[in-house]
N, CA, C and O of each residue as an XYZ file, in Angstrom:
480
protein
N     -18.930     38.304     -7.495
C     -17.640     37.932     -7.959
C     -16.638     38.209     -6.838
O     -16.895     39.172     -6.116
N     -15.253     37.324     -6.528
C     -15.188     37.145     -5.296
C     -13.608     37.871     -5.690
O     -12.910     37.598     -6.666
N     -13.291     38.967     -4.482
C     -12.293     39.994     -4.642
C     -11.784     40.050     -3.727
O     -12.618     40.165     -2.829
N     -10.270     40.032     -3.155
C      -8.915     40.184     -2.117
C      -8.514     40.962     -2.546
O      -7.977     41.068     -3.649
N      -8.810     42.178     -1.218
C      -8.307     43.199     -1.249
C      -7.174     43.372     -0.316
O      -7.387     43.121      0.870
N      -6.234     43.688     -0.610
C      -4.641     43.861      0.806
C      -4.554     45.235      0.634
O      -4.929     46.083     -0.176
N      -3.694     45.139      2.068
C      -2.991     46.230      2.813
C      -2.204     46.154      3.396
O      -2.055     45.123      4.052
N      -1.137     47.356      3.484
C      -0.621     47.165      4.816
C       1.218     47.129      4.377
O       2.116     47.451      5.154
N       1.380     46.713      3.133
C       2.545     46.865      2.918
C       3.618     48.048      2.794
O       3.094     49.135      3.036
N       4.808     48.117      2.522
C       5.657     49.768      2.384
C       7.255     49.173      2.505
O       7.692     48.053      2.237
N       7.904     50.330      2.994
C       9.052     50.392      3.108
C       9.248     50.418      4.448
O       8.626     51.236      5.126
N      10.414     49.254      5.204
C      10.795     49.330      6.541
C      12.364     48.646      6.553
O      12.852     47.856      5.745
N      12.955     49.243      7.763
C      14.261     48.283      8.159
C      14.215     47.030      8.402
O      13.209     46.465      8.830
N      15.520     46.362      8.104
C      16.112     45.427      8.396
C      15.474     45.170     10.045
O      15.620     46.125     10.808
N      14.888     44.108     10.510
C      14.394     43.940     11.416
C      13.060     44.700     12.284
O      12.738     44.715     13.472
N      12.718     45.062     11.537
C      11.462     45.565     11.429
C      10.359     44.703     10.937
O      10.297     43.758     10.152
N       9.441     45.407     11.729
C       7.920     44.740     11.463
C       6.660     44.650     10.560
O       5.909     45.420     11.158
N       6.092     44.274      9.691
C       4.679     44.805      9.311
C       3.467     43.800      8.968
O       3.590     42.602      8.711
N       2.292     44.527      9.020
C       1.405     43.508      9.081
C       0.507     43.623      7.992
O      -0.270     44.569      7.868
N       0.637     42.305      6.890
C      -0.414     42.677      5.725
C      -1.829     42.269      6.007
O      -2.110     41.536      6.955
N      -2.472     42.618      5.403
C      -3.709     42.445      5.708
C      -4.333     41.785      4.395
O      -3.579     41.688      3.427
N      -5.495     41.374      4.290
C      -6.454     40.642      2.938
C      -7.804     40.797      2.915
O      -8.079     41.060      4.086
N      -8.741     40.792      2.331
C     -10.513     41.008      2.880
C     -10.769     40.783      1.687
O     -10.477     41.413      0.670
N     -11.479     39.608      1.887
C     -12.546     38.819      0.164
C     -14.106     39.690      0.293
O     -14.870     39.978      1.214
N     -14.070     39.855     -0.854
C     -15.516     40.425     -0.651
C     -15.839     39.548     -1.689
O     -15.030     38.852     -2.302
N     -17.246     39.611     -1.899
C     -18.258     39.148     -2.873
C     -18.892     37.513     -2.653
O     -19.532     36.875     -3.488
N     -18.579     37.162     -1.548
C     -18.377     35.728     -1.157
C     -18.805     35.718     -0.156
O     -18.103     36.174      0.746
N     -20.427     35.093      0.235
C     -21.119     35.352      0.953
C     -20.797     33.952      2.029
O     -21.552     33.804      2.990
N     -19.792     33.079      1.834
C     -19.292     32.147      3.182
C     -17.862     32.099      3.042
O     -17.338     31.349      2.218
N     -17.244     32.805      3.748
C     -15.666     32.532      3.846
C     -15.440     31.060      4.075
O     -14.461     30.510      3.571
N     -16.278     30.425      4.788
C     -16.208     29.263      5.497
C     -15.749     28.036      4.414
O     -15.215     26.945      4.614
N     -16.358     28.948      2.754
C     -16.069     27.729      1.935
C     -14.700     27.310      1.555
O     -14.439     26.215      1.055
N     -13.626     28.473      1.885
C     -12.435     27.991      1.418
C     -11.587     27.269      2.130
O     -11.239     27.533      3.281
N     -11.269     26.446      1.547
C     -10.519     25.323      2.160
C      -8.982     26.034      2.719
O      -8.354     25.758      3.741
N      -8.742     26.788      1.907
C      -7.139     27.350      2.874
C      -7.198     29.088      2.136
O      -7.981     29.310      1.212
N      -6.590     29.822      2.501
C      -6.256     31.235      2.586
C      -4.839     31.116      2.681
O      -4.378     30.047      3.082
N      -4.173     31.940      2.409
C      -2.882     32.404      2.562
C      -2.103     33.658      2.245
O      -2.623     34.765      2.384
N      -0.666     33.476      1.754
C       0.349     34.338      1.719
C       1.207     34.185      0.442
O       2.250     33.714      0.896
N       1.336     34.285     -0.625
C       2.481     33.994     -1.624
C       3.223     35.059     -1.736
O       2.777     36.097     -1.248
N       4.521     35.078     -2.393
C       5.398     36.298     -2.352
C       5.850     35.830     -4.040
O       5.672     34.680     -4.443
N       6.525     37.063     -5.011
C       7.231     36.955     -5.712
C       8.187     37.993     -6.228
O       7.823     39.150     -6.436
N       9.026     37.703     -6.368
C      10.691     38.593     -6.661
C      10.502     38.448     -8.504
O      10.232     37.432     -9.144
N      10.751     39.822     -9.002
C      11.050     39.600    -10.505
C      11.900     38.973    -11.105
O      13.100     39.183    -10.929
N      11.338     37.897    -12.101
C      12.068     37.111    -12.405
C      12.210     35.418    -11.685
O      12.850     34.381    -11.856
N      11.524     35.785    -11.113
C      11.390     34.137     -9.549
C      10.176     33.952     -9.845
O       9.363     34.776    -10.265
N      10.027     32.729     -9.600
C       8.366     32.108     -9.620
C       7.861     32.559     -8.083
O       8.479     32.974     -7.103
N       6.706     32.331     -8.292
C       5.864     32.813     -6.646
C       5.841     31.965     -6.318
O       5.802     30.896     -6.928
N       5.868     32.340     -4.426
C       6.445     31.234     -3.600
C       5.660     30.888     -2.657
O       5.182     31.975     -2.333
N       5.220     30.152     -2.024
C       4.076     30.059     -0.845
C       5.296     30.720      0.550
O       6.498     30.518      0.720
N       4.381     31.462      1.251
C       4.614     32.058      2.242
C       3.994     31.273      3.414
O       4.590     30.439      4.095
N       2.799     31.633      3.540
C       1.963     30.652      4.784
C       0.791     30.485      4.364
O       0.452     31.394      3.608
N      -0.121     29.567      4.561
C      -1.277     29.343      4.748
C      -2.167     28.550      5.611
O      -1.465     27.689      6.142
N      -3.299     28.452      5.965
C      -3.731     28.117      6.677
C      -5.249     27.555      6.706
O      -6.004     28.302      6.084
N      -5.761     26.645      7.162
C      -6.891     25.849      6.702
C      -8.298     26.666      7.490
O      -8.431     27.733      8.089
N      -9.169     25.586      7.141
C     -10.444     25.908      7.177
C     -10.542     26.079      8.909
O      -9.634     25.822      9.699
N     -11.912     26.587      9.238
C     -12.523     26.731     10.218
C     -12.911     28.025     10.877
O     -12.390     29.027     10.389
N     -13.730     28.196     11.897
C     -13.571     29.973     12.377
C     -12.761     30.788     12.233
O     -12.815     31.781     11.508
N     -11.630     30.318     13.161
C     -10.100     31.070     13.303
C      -8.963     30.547     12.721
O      -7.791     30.825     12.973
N      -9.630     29.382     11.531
C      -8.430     28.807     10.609
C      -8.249     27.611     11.396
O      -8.594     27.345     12.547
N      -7.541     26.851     10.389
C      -7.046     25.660     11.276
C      -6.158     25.813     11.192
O      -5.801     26.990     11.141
N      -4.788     24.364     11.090
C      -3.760     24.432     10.987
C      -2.608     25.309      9.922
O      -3.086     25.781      8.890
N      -1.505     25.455     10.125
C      -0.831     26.738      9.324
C       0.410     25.983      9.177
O       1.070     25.368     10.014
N       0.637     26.232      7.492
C       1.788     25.482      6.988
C       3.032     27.244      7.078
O       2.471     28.322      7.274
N       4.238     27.205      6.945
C       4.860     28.035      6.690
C       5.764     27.455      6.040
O       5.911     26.238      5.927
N       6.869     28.893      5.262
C       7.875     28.567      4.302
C       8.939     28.275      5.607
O       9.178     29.020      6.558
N       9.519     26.852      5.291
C      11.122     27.559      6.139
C      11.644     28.521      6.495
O      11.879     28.729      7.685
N      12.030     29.558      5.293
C      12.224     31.062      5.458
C      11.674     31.821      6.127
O      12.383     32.820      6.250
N      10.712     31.914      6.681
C      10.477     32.185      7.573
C       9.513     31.965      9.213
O       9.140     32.911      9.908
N       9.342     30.893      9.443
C       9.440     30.051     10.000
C      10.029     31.008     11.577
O      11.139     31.502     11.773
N       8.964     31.001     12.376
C       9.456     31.576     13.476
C       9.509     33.250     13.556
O       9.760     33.795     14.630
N       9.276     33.959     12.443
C       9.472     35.193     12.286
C       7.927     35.465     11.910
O       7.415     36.380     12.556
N       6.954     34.699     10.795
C       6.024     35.265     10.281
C       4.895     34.392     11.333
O       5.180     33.606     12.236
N       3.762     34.764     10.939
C       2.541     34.724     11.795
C       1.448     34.858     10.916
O       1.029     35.987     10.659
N       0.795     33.594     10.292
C      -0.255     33.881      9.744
C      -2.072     33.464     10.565
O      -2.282     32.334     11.006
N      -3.241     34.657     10.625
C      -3.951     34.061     11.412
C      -5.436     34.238     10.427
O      -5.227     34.472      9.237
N      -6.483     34.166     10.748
C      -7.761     33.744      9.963
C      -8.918     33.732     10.979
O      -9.251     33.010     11.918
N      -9.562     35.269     10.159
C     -11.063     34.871     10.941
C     -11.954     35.327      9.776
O     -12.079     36.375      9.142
N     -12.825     33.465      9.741
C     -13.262     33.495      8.369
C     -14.840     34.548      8.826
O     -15.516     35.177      8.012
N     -15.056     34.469     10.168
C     -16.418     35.455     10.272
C     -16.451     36.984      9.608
O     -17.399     37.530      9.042
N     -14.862     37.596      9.905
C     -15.183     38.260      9.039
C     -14.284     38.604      7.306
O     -14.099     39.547      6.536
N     -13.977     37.235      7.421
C     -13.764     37.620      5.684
C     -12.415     37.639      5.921
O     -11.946     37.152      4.893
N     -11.304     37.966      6.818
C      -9.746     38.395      6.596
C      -9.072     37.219      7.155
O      -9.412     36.426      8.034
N      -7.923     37.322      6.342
C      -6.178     36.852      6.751
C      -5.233     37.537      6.804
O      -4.987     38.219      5.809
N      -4.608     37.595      7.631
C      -3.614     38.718      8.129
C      -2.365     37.702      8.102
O      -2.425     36.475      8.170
N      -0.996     38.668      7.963
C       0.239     38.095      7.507
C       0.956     39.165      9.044
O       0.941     40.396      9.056
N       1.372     38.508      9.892
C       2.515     39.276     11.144
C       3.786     39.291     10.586
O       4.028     38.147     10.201
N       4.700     40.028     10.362
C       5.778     39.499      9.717
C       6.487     40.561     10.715
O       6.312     41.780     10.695
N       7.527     39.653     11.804
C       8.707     39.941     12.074
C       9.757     40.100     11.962
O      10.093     39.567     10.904
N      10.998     40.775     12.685
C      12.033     40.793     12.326
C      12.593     40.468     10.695
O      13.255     39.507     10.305
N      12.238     41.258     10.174
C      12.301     41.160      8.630
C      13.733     41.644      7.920
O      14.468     42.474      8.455
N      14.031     40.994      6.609
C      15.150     41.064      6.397
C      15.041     41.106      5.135
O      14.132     40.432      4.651
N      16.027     41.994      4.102
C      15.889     42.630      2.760
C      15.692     41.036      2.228
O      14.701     40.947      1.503
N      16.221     40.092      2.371
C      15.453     38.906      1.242
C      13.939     38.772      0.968
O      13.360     38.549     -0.096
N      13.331     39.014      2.520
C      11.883     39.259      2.442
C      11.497     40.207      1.953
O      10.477     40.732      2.399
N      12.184     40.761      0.856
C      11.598     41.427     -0.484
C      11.289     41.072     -1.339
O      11.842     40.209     -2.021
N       9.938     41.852     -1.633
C       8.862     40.958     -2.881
C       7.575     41.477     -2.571
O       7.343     42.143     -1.561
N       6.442     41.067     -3.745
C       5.229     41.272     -3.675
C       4.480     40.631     -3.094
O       4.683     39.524     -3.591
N       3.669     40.497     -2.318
C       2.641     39.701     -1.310
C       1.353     39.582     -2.352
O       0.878     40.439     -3.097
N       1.049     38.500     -2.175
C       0.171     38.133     -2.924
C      -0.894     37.163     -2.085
O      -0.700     35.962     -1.899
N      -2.051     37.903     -1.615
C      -3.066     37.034     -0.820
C      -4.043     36.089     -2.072
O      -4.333     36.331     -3.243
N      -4.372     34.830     -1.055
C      -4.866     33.569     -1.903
C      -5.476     32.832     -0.874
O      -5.073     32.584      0.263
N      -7.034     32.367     -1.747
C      -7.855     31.948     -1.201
C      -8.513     31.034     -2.099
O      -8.969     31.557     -3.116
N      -8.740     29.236     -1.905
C      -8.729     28.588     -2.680
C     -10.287     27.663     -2.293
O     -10.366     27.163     -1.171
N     -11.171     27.535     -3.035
C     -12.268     27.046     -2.429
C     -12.083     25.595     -2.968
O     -13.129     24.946     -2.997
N     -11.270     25.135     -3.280
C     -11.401     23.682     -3.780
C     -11.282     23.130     -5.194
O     -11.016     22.015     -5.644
N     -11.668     24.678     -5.900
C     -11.871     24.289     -7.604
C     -11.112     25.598     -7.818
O     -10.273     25.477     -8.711
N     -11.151     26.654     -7.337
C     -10.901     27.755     -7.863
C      -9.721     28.945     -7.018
O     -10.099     29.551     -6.016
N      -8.464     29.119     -7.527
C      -7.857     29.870     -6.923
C      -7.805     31.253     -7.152
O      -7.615     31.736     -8.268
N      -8.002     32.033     -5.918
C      -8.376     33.699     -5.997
C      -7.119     34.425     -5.384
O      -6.470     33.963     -4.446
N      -6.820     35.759     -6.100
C      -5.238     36.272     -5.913
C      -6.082     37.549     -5.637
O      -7.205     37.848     -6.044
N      -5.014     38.371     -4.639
C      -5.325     39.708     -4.892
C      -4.360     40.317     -5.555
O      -3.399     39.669     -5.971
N      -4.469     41.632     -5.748
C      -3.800     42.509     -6.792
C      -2.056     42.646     -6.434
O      -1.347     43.219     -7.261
N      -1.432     42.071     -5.130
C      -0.683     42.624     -4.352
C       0.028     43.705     -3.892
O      -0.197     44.890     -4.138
N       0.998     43.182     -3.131
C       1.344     44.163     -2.132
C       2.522     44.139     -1.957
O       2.893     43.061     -1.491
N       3.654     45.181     -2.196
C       5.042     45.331     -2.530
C       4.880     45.329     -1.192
O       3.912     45.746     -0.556
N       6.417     44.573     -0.582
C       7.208     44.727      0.955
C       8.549     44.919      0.460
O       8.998     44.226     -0.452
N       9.434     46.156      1.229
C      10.527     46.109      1.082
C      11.235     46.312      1.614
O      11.054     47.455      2.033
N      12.723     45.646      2.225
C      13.026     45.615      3.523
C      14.649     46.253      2.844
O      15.344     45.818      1.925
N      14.816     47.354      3.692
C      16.432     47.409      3.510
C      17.075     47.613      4.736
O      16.581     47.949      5.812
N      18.643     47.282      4.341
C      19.464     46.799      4.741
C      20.167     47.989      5.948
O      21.171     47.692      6.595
């Protein structure tokens, strides 16, 4: 049974850095999912796509939100199982829960997430 586990989130300044992390276990070919990613959600807000990124070794191509766009960094190595979220220069809007997602075509997989919180 196939499980995303994250890390990596906390409390940091306004322009500050951090890097989440994700790791599927139970899923003996990463290779099968068609995209991996990043969602975020604020209470009360629907969840939002952050970044994601397609199939292949080191991922293929990578969609991002506008919002951040130039600041975040999403990368993928399906050999061993992870997607990692770079998130730069960060700013209290980029507050919210991180929510890693991995979609094989039929079936979408969430992990438990991961509070980020940026103050001011």
């Amino acid at each position: 049974h196939v499980q995303l586990v994250e890390s990596g989130g906390g409390l940091v300044q306004a322009g500050g850095s951090l890097r989440l992390s994700c790791i599927v276990s139970g899923s003996s070919d990463s290779f099968s999912f068609k995209s991996m990613g990043w969602f975020r959600q604020v209470l009360g807000k629907e969840r939002e796509l952050v970044a994601r990124i397609g199939s292949g070794v080191s991922g293929g191509s990578a969609d991002y939100a506008d919002s951040v766009k130039g600041r975040f960094t999403i990368s993928r190595d399906s050999a061993k199982n992870t997607v990692n979220l770079q998130m730069n220069n960060l700013k209290p809007e980029d507050t919210a829960v991180y929510y890693c997602h991995a979609f094989n075509g039929f079936i979408n997989y969430w992990g438990q997430g991961s509070q980020v919180t940026v103050s001011s």
